[in-house]
PDB file of C-alpha atoms in Angstrom:
ATOM      1  CA  UNK A   1      -6.158  13.750   4.943  1.00 75.00           C
ATOM      2  CA  UNK A   2      -9.676  14.876   3.219  1.00 77.00           C
ATOM      3  CA  UNK A   3     -12.189  14.275   5.783  1.00 68.00           C
ATOM      4  CA  UNK A   4     -15.614  13.279   4.592  1.00 74.00           C
ATOM      5  CA  UNK A   5     -18.183  14.944   6.126  1.00 78.00           C
ATOM      6  CA  UNK A   6     -19.573  12.286   8.245  1.00 71.00           C
ATOM      7  CA  UNK A   7     -16.695  11.495   9.960  1.00 77.00           C
ATOM      8  CA  UNK A   8     -15.538  15.194  10.786  1.00 81.00           C
ATOM      9  CA  UNK A   9     -17.372  14.481  14.176  1.00 87.00           C
ATOM     10  CA  UNK A  10     -15.022  11.100  14.843  1.00 88.00           C
ATOM     11  CA  UNK A  11     -11.948  13.006  13.777  1.00 84.00           C
ATOM     12  CA  UNK A  12     -12.938  16.151  16.564  1.00 88.00           C
ATOM     13  CA  UNK A  13     -13.480  13.372  19.540  1.00 90.00           C
ATOM     14  CA  UNK A  14      -9.793  11.430  18.218  1.00 91.00           C
ATOM     15  CA  UNK A  15      -8.565  15.771  17.782  1.00 91.00           C
ATOM     16  CA  UNK A  16      -9.860  16.101  20.707  1.00 92.00           C
ATOM     17  CA  UNK A  17      -8.257  12.915  22.448  1.00 94.00           C
ATOM     18  CA  UNK A  18      -4.979  13.260  21.436  1.00 94.00           C
ATOM     19  CA  UNK A  19      -4.966  11.543  18.213  1.00 94.00           C
ATOM     20  CA  UNK A  20      -3.551  12.440  14.717  1.00 92.00           C
ATOM     21  CA  UNK A  21      -0.411  14.157  15.542  1.00 95.00           C
ATOM     22  CA  UNK A  22       1.718  14.229  12.356  1.00 96.00           C
ATOM     23  CA  UNK A  23       5.116  11.872  11.910  1.00 97.00           C
ATOM     24  CA  UNK A  24       6.225  13.715   9.742  1.00 98.00           C
ATOM     25  CA  UNK A  25       8.878  12.792   6.439  1.00 98.00           C
ATOM     26  CA  UNK A  26      12.355  11.176   7.164  1.00 98.00           C
ATOM     27  CA  UNK A  27      15.840  11.742   5.389  1.00 97.00           C
ATOM     28  CA  UNK A  28      15.691   9.009   3.444  1.00 98.00           C
ATOM     29  CA  UNK A  29      12.141   6.977   1.631  1.00 98.00           C
ATOM     30  CA  UNK A  30      11.401   3.672   0.299  1.00 98.00           C
ATOM     31  CA  UNK A  31       8.272   3.504  -2.157  1.00 98.00           C
ATOM     32  CA  UNK A  32       6.238   0.399  -1.876  1.00 98.00           C
ATOM     33  CA  UNK A  33       4.164  -0.142  -4.521  1.00 98.00           C
ATOM     34  CA  UNK A  34       1.312  -3.172  -2.957  1.00 98.00           C
ATOM     35  CA  UNK A  35      -0.304  -5.902  -5.003  1.00 98.00           C
ATOM     36  CA  UNK A  36      -0.539  -3.210  -8.019  1.00 98.00           C
ATOM     37  CA  UNK A  37      -1.061  -7.338 -10.162  1.00 98.00           C
ATOM     38  CA  UNK A  38      -3.273  -8.241 -12.873  1.00 98.00           C
ATOM     39  CA  UNK A  39      -5.823 -10.107 -10.194  1.00 98.00           C
ATOM     40  CA  UNK A  40      -6.220  -7.607  -8.785  1.00 98.00           C
ATOM     41  CA  UNK A  41      -6.931  -4.128 -11.320  1.00 98.00           C
ATOM     42  CA  UNK A  42      -8.520  -6.701 -14.103  1.00 97.00           C
ATOM     43  CA  UNK A  43     -12.334  -7.009 -14.252  1.00 96.00           C
ATOM     44  CA  UNK A  44     -11.814 -11.152 -15.329  1.00 96.00           C
ATOM     45  CA  UNK A  45     -10.934 -10.972 -11.913  1.00 97.00           C
ATOM     46  CA  UNK A  46     -12.973 -11.579  -9.050  1.00 96.00           C
ATOM     47  CA  UNK A  47     -10.078  -9.795  -6.294  1.00 96.00           C
ATOM     48  CA  UNK A  48     -10.043  -6.392  -8.442  1.00 96.00           C
ATOM     49  CA  UNK A  49     -11.028  -3.112  -9.024  1.00 95.00           C
ATOM     50  CA  UNK A  50     -10.771  -0.050 -11.165  1.00 97.00           C
ATOM     51  CA  UNK A  51      -7.564   1.042  -9.949  1.00 98.00           C
ATOM     52  CA  UNK A  52      -7.191   3.822 -12.650  1.00 98.00           C
ATOM     53  CA  UNK A  53      -7.129   6.943 -11.312  1.00 98.00           C
ATOM     54  CA  UNK A  54      -4.574   4.960  -8.464  1.00 98.00           C
ATOM     55  CA  UNK A  55      -2.314   3.874 -11.429  1.00 98.00           C
ATOM     56  CA  UNK A  56      -1.751   7.451 -13.208  1.00 98.00           C
ATOM     57  CA  UNK A  57      -1.450   8.754  -9.334  1.00 98.00           C
ATOM     58  CA  UNK A  58       1.254   6.155  -8.118  1.00 98.00           C
ATOM     59  CA  UNK A  59       2.541   6.595 -12.075  1.00 98.00           C
ATOM     60  CA  UNK A  60       3.414  10.438 -11.478  1.00 98.00           C
ATOM     61  CA  UNK A  61       4.880  10.618  -8.377  1.00 98.00           C
ATOM     62  CA  UNK A  62       7.314   7.516  -8.893  1.00 98.00           C
ATOM     63  CA  UNK A  63       9.905   9.936 -11.068  1.00 98.00           C
ATOM     64  CA  UNK A  64      10.394  12.535  -8.312  1.00 98.00           C
ATOM     65  CA  UNK A  65      11.488   9.468  -6.026  1.00 98.00           C
ATOM     66  CA  UNK A  66      13.683   7.770  -8.551  1.00 97.00           C
ATOM     67  CA  UNK A  67      15.221  11.468  -9.117  1.00 97.00           C
ATOM     68  CA  UNK A  68      15.615  11.246  -5.245  1.00 98.00           C
ATOM     69  CA  UNK A  69      17.352   8.090  -4.797  1.00 97.00           C
ATOM     70  CA  UNK A  70      14.132   6.158  -2.771  1.00 98.00           C
ATOM     71  CA  UNK A  71      14.279   2.887  -3.920  1.00 98.00           C
ATOM     72  CA  UNK A  72      10.927   1.012  -5.484  1.00 98.00           C
ATOM     73  CA  UNK A  73      10.108  -1.573  -4.416  1.00 98.00           C
ATOM     74  CA  UNK A  74       6.612  -3.848  -5.964  1.00 98.00           C
ATOM     75  CA  UNK A  75       4.874  -6.598  -4.813  1.00 98.00           C
ATOM     76  CA  UNK A  76       2.833  -9.823  -5.772  1.00 98.00           C
ATOM     77  CA  UNK A  77       1.452 -12.329  -3.634  1.00 98.00           C
ATOM     78  CA  UNK A  78       2.037 -15.387  -4.901  1.00 97.00           C
ATOM     79  CA  UNK A  79       1.161 -19.146  -3.657  1.00 97.00           C
ATOM     80  CA  UNK A  80       2.563 -22.692  -4.551  1.00 95.00           C
ATOM     81  CA  UNK A  81      -0.136 -24.629  -6.889  1.00 92.00           C
ATOM     82  CA  UNK A  82      -1.052 -26.805  -4.020  1.00 93.00           C
ATOM     83  CA  UNK A  83      -1.683 -23.443  -2.015  1.00 93.00           C
ATOM     84  CA  UNK A  84      -0.605 -25.009   1.128  1.00 94.00           C
ATOM     85  CA  UNK A  85       0.842 -21.541   1.869  1.00 95.00           C
ATOM     86  CA  UNK A  86      -2.121 -19.733   2.005  1.00 93.00           C
ATOM     87  CA  UNK A  87      -3.309 -20.855   5.274  1.00 93.00           C
ATOM     88  CA  UNK A  88      -6.546 -20.408   7.047  1.00 95.00           C
ATOM     89  CA  UNK A  89      -6.851 -17.167   4.867  1.00 95.00           C
ATOM     90  CA  UNK A  90      -7.606 -19.181   1.640  1.00 94.00           C
ATOM     91  CA  UNK A  91     -10.912 -20.613   3.717  1.00 95.00           C
ATOM     92  CA  UNK A  92     -12.271 -16.945   4.808  1.00 95.00           C
ATOM     93  CA  UNK A  93     -11.186 -15.984   0.573  1.00 95.00           C
ATOM     94  CA  UNK A  94     -11.749 -18.767  -1.210  1.00 96.00           C
ATOM     95  CA  UNK A  95     -10.758 -16.391  -4.957  1.00 95.00           C
ATOM     96  CA  UNK A  96      -7.583 -16.171  -3.131  1.00 95.00           C
ATOM     97  CA  UNK A  97      -7.171 -19.382  -5.968  1.00 95.00           C
ATOM     98  CA  UNK A  98      -6.312 -16.905  -8.092  1.00 96.00           C
ATOM     99  CA  UNK A  99      -3.487 -16.436  -6.772  1.00 97.00           C
ATOM    100  CA  UNK A 100      -1.595 -18.864  -8.165  1.00 97.00           C
ATOM    101  CA  UNK A 101       2.717 -18.986  -8.947  1.00 96.00           C
ATOM    102  CA  UNK A 102       3.427 -18.926 -12.532  1.00 95.00           C
ATOM    103  CA  UNK A 103      -0.158 -17.644 -13.369  1.00 97.00           C
ATOM    104  CA  UNK A 104      -0.631 -14.075 -15.167  1.00 98.00           C
ATOM    105  CA  UNK A 105      -2.851 -12.571 -12.106  1.00 98.00           C
ATOM    106  CA  UNK A 106       0.313 -12.847  -9.740  1.00 98.00           C
ATOM    107  CA  UNK A 107       2.453 -10.158 -12.491  1.00 98.00           C
ATOM    108  CA  UNK A 108       2.678  -6.490 -12.069  1.00 98.00           C
ATOM    109  CA  UNK A 109      -0.276  -4.405 -14.044  1.00 98.00           C
ATOM    110  CA  UNK A 110       1.315  -3.214 -17.350  1.00 98.00           C
ATOM    111  CA  UNK A 111       0.301   0.219 -17.070  1.00 98.00           C
ATOM    112  CA  UNK A 112       2.529   0.458 -14.453  1.00 98.00           C
ATOM    113  CA  UNK A 113       5.893   2.525 -14.258  1.00 97.00           C
ATOM    114  CA  UNK A 114       7.785  -0.802 -12.894  1.00 97.00           C
ATOM    115  CA  UNK A 115      11.749  -0.280 -14.140  1.00 97.00           C
ATOM    116  CA  UNK A 116      14.345  -2.193 -14.222  1.00 95.00           C
ATOM    117  CA  UNK A 117      16.070  -1.078 -11.288  1.00 95.00           C
ATOM    118  CA  UNK A 118      13.257  -1.239  -8.960  1.00 98.00           C
ATOM    119  CA  UNK A 119      12.735  -4.975  -6.889  1.00 98.00           C
ATOM    120  CA  UNK A 120       9.863  -6.952  -6.936  1.00 98.00           C
ATOM    121  CA  UNK A 121       8.572  -8.468  -3.310  1.00 98.00           C
ATOM    122  CA  UNK A 122       6.668 -12.037  -2.785  1.00 98.00           C
ATOM    123  CA  UNK A 123       4.719 -12.296  -0.161  1.00 98.00           C
ATOM    124  CA  UNK A 124       1.552 -14.362   1.029  1.00 97.00           C
ATOM    125  CA  UNK A 125      -0.430 -12.660   3.595  1.00 97.00           C
ATOM    126  CA  UNK A 126      -1.395  -9.070   3.446  1.00 97.00           C
ATOM    127  CA  UNK A 127       1.247  -7.197   5.451  1.00 98.00           C
ATOM    128  CA  UNK A 128       4.450  -6.575   2.903  1.00 98.00           C
ATOM    129  CA  UNK A 129       6.711  -7.165   6.749  1.00 98.00           C
ATOM    130  CA  UNK A 130       4.827 -10.796   7.410  1.00 98.00           C
ATOM    131  CA  UNK A 131       7.652 -13.454   6.307  1.00 97.00           C
ATOM    132  CA  UNK A 132       9.707 -11.279   4.006  1.00 98.00           C
ATOM    133  CA  UNK A 133      13.082  -9.862   4.376  1.00 98.00           C
ATOM    134  CA  UNK A 134      11.371  -6.233   3.791  1.00 98.00           C
ATOM    135  CA  UNK A 135      12.603  -4.760   6.805  1.00 98.00           C
ATOM    136  CA  UNK A 136      16.076  -5.891   6.325  1.00 98.00           C
ATOM    137  CA  UNK A 137      16.733  -4.418   3.013  1.00 98.00           C
ATOM    138  CA  UNK A 138      14.662  -1.430   4.590  1.00 98.00           C
ATOM    139  CA  UNK A 139      17.425  -1.297   7.353  1.00 98.00           C
ATOM    140  CA  UNK A 140      20.026  -2.413   5.031  1.00 97.00           C
ATOM    141  CA  UNK A 141      19.257   0.868   3.062  1.00 97.00           C
ATOM    142  CA  UNK A 142      18.539   3.445   6.292  1.00 98.00           C
ATOM    143  CA  UNK A 143      15.621   3.572   4.839  1.00 98.00           C
ATOM    144  CA  UNK A 144      13.829   6.150   7.903  1.00 98.00           C
ATOM    145  CA  UNK A 145      10.293   6.777   5.888  1.00 98.00           C
ATOM    146  CA  UNK A 146       8.014   4.214   3.869  1.00 98.00           C
ATOM    147  CA  UNK A 147       5.612   6.132   1.406  1.00 99.00           C
ATOM    148  CA  UNK A 148       3.123   2.917   1.475  1.00 99.00           C
ATOM    149  CA  UNK A 149       0.936   2.852  -2.174  1.00 98.00           C
ATOM    150  CA  UNK A 150      -1.334   0.865  -3.820  1.00 98.00           C
ATOM    151  CA  UNK A 151      -4.066  -1.465  -2.853  1.00 98.00           C
ATOM    152  CA  UNK A 152      -6.286  -2.463  -1.505  1.00 98.00           C
ATOM    153  CA  UNK A 153      -6.734   0.123   1.398  1.00 98.00           C
ATOM    154  CA  UNK A 154      -8.143  -2.073   4.037  1.00 98.00           C
ATOM    155  CA  UNK A 155      -6.066  -4.836   3.211  1.00 97.00           C
ATOM    156  CA  UNK A 156      -2.545  -4.832   1.876  1.00 98.00           C
ATOM    157  CA  UNK A 157      -1.596  -1.443   2.465  1.00 98.00           C
ATOM    158  CA  UNK A 158      -3.681  -0.581   5.861  1.00 98.00           C
ATOM    159  CA  UNK A 159      -1.597  -3.851   7.498  1.00 98.00           C
ATOM    160  CA  UNK A 160       1.407  -2.514   5.810  1.00 98.00           C
ATOM    161  CA  UNK A 161       1.430   0.543   6.753  1.00 98.00           C
ATOM    162  CA  UNK A 162       0.711  -0.743  10.870  1.00 98.00           C
ATOM    163  CA  UNK A 163       2.859  -2.947  10.940  1.00 98.00           C
ATOM    164  CA  UNK A 164       5.763  -0.233   9.583  1.00 98.00           C
ATOM    165  CA  UNK A 165       4.662   2.024  12.006  1.00 98.00           C
ATOM    166  CA  UNK A 166       5.928  -0.644  14.318  1.00 98.00           C
ATOM    167  CA  UNK A 167       9.244  -1.161  12.863  1.00 98.00           C
ATOM    168  CA  UNK A 168       9.955   2.482  13.736  1.00 98.00           C
ATOM    169  CA  UNK A 169       9.710   3.886   9.886  1.00 98.00           C
ATOM    170  CA  UNK A 170       8.042   7.297   9.436  1.00 98.00           C
ATOM    171  CA  UNK A 171       4.571   6.026   7.777  1.00 98.00           C
ATOM    172  CA  UNK A 172       3.386   8.008   4.444  1.00 98.00           C
ATOM    173  CA  UNK A 173       0.264   7.762   2.462  1.00 98.00           C
ATOM    174  CA  UNK A 174       0.140   9.003  -0.604  1.00 98.00           C
ATOM    175  CA  UNK A 175      -3.904   9.508  -0.477  1.00 98.00           C
ATOM    176  CA  UNK A 176      -4.536   9.539  -4.083  1.00 98.00           C
ATOM    177  CA  UNK A 177      -2.118   6.315  -4.345  1.00 98.00           C
ATOM    178  CA  UNK A 178      -4.121   4.124  -2.486  1.00 98.00           C
ATOM    179  CA  UNK A 179      -7.615   2.890  -3.384  1.00 98.00           C
ATOM    180  CA  UNK A 180     -10.355   0.117  -2.185  1.00 98.00           C
ATOM    181  CA  UNK A 181     -13.015  -2.468  -3.675  1.00 96.00           C
ATOM    182  CA  UNK A 182     -15.431  -0.136  -1.966  1.00 95.00           C
ATOM    183  CA  UNK A 183     -16.087   3.585  -0.098  1.00 93.00           C
ATOM    184  CA  UNK A 184     -15.832   2.587   2.863  1.00 93.00           C
ATOM    185  CA  UNK A 185     -13.178   0.581   3.771  1.00 95.00           C
ATOM    186  CA  UNK A 186     -11.386   2.666   1.972  1.00 96.00           C
ATOM    187  CA  UNK A 187     -12.244   6.221   3.495  1.00 94.00           C
ATOM    188  CA  UNK A 188     -12.918   3.984   7.168  1.00 94.00           C
ATOM    189  CA  UNK A 189      -8.961   2.585   6.998  1.00 97.00           C
ATOM    190  CA  UNK A 190      -7.694   6.115   5.827  1.00 96.00           C
ATOM    191  CA  UNK A 191      -9.016   7.733   8.322  1.00 94.00           C
ATOM    192  CA  UNK A 192      -8.296   5.195  11.113  1.00 96.00           C
ATOM    193  CA  UNK A 193      -3.884   5.384   9.747  1.00 97.00           C
ATOM    194  CA  UNK A 194      -4.170   8.681   9.915  1.00 96.00           C
ATOM    195  CA  UNK A 195      -5.355   8.674  13.286  1.00 96.00           C
ATOM    196  CA  UNK A 196      -2.752   6.170  14.762  1.00 97.00           C
ATOM    197  CA  UNK A 197       0.092   4.812  13.133  1.00 98.00           C
ATOM    198  CA  UNK A 198       1.002   7.316   9.880  1.00 98.00           C
ATOM    199  CA  UNK A 199      -0.097  10.064   7.845  1.00 98.00           C
ATOM    200  CA  UNK A 200      -2.274  10.132   5.374  1.00 98.00           C
ATOM    201  CA  UNK A 201      -1.002  13.866   3.205  1.00 98.00           C
ATOM    202  CA  UNK A 202      -1.572  14.384  -0.713  1.00 98.00           C
ATOM    203  CA  UNK A 203       0.466  12.571  -3.032  1.00 98.00           C
ATOM    204  CA  UNK A 204       1.622  16.200  -4.276  1.00 98.00           C
ATOM    205  CA  UNK A 205       2.947  17.000  -0.589  1.00 98.00           C
ATOM    206  CA  UNK A 206       4.740  13.616  -1.168  1.00 98.00           C
ATOM    207  CA  UNK A 207       6.105  14.721  -4.516  1.00 98.00           C
ATOM    208  CA  UNK A 208       7.501  18.061  -3.234  1.00 98.00           C
ATOM    209  CA  UNK A 209       9.223  16.519  -0.616  1.00 98.00           C
ATOM    210  CA  UNK A 210      10.401  14.104  -2.931  1.00 98.00           C
ATOM    211  CA  UNK A 211      11.938  17.127  -5.301  1.00 98.00           C
ATOM    212  CA  UNK A 212      13.900  17.995  -2.524  1.00 97.00           C
ATOM    213  CA  UNK A 213      15.378  15.615  -1.969  1.00 96.00           C
ATOM    214  CA  UNK A 214      16.608  15.135  -5.468  1.00 87.00           C
TER     215      UNK A 214
END
């Protein structure tokens, strides 16, 4: 991870205390593309931010993933029209009412390089593992490494990466492939993930790893 100047003292402190060791790559990866949907990428939505650089970075990584035989799993958040599935989260973020089943806002951003062979996962909360069959999909396929991309870094990316670590997967976050609405939560989340739960690395390093497998 590229450590911002303001974080270097904290980084040194964490390193002295034994945080931030590398988990490294495993032998059989899968790529998660988290919530790169129109509600989070198009200006008309109050949930959105400019994720153009992340879209380009993820698209650049996907050919190597497919050549390596790595499953690519896209996710979305979608609720019933009565929002009964949103629980108390809808009270915290009322604009989640945009995320209803059948609306264009829960569809994948058309700029994403999604193919017919890619998987699709519908979730209700931040982590891709919570209340879904993701863990079963990964275990059944013999996956040992989860490459986490998408948005938002401080929300669904972070929650998913923490759960991926908790489920025993090598957890890899290509820095250029994740994004957020603001820089502060983005950087803080990357710092915390790299210190405790997985490896935040350059996307180039991930592509090189996938190319070696391919």
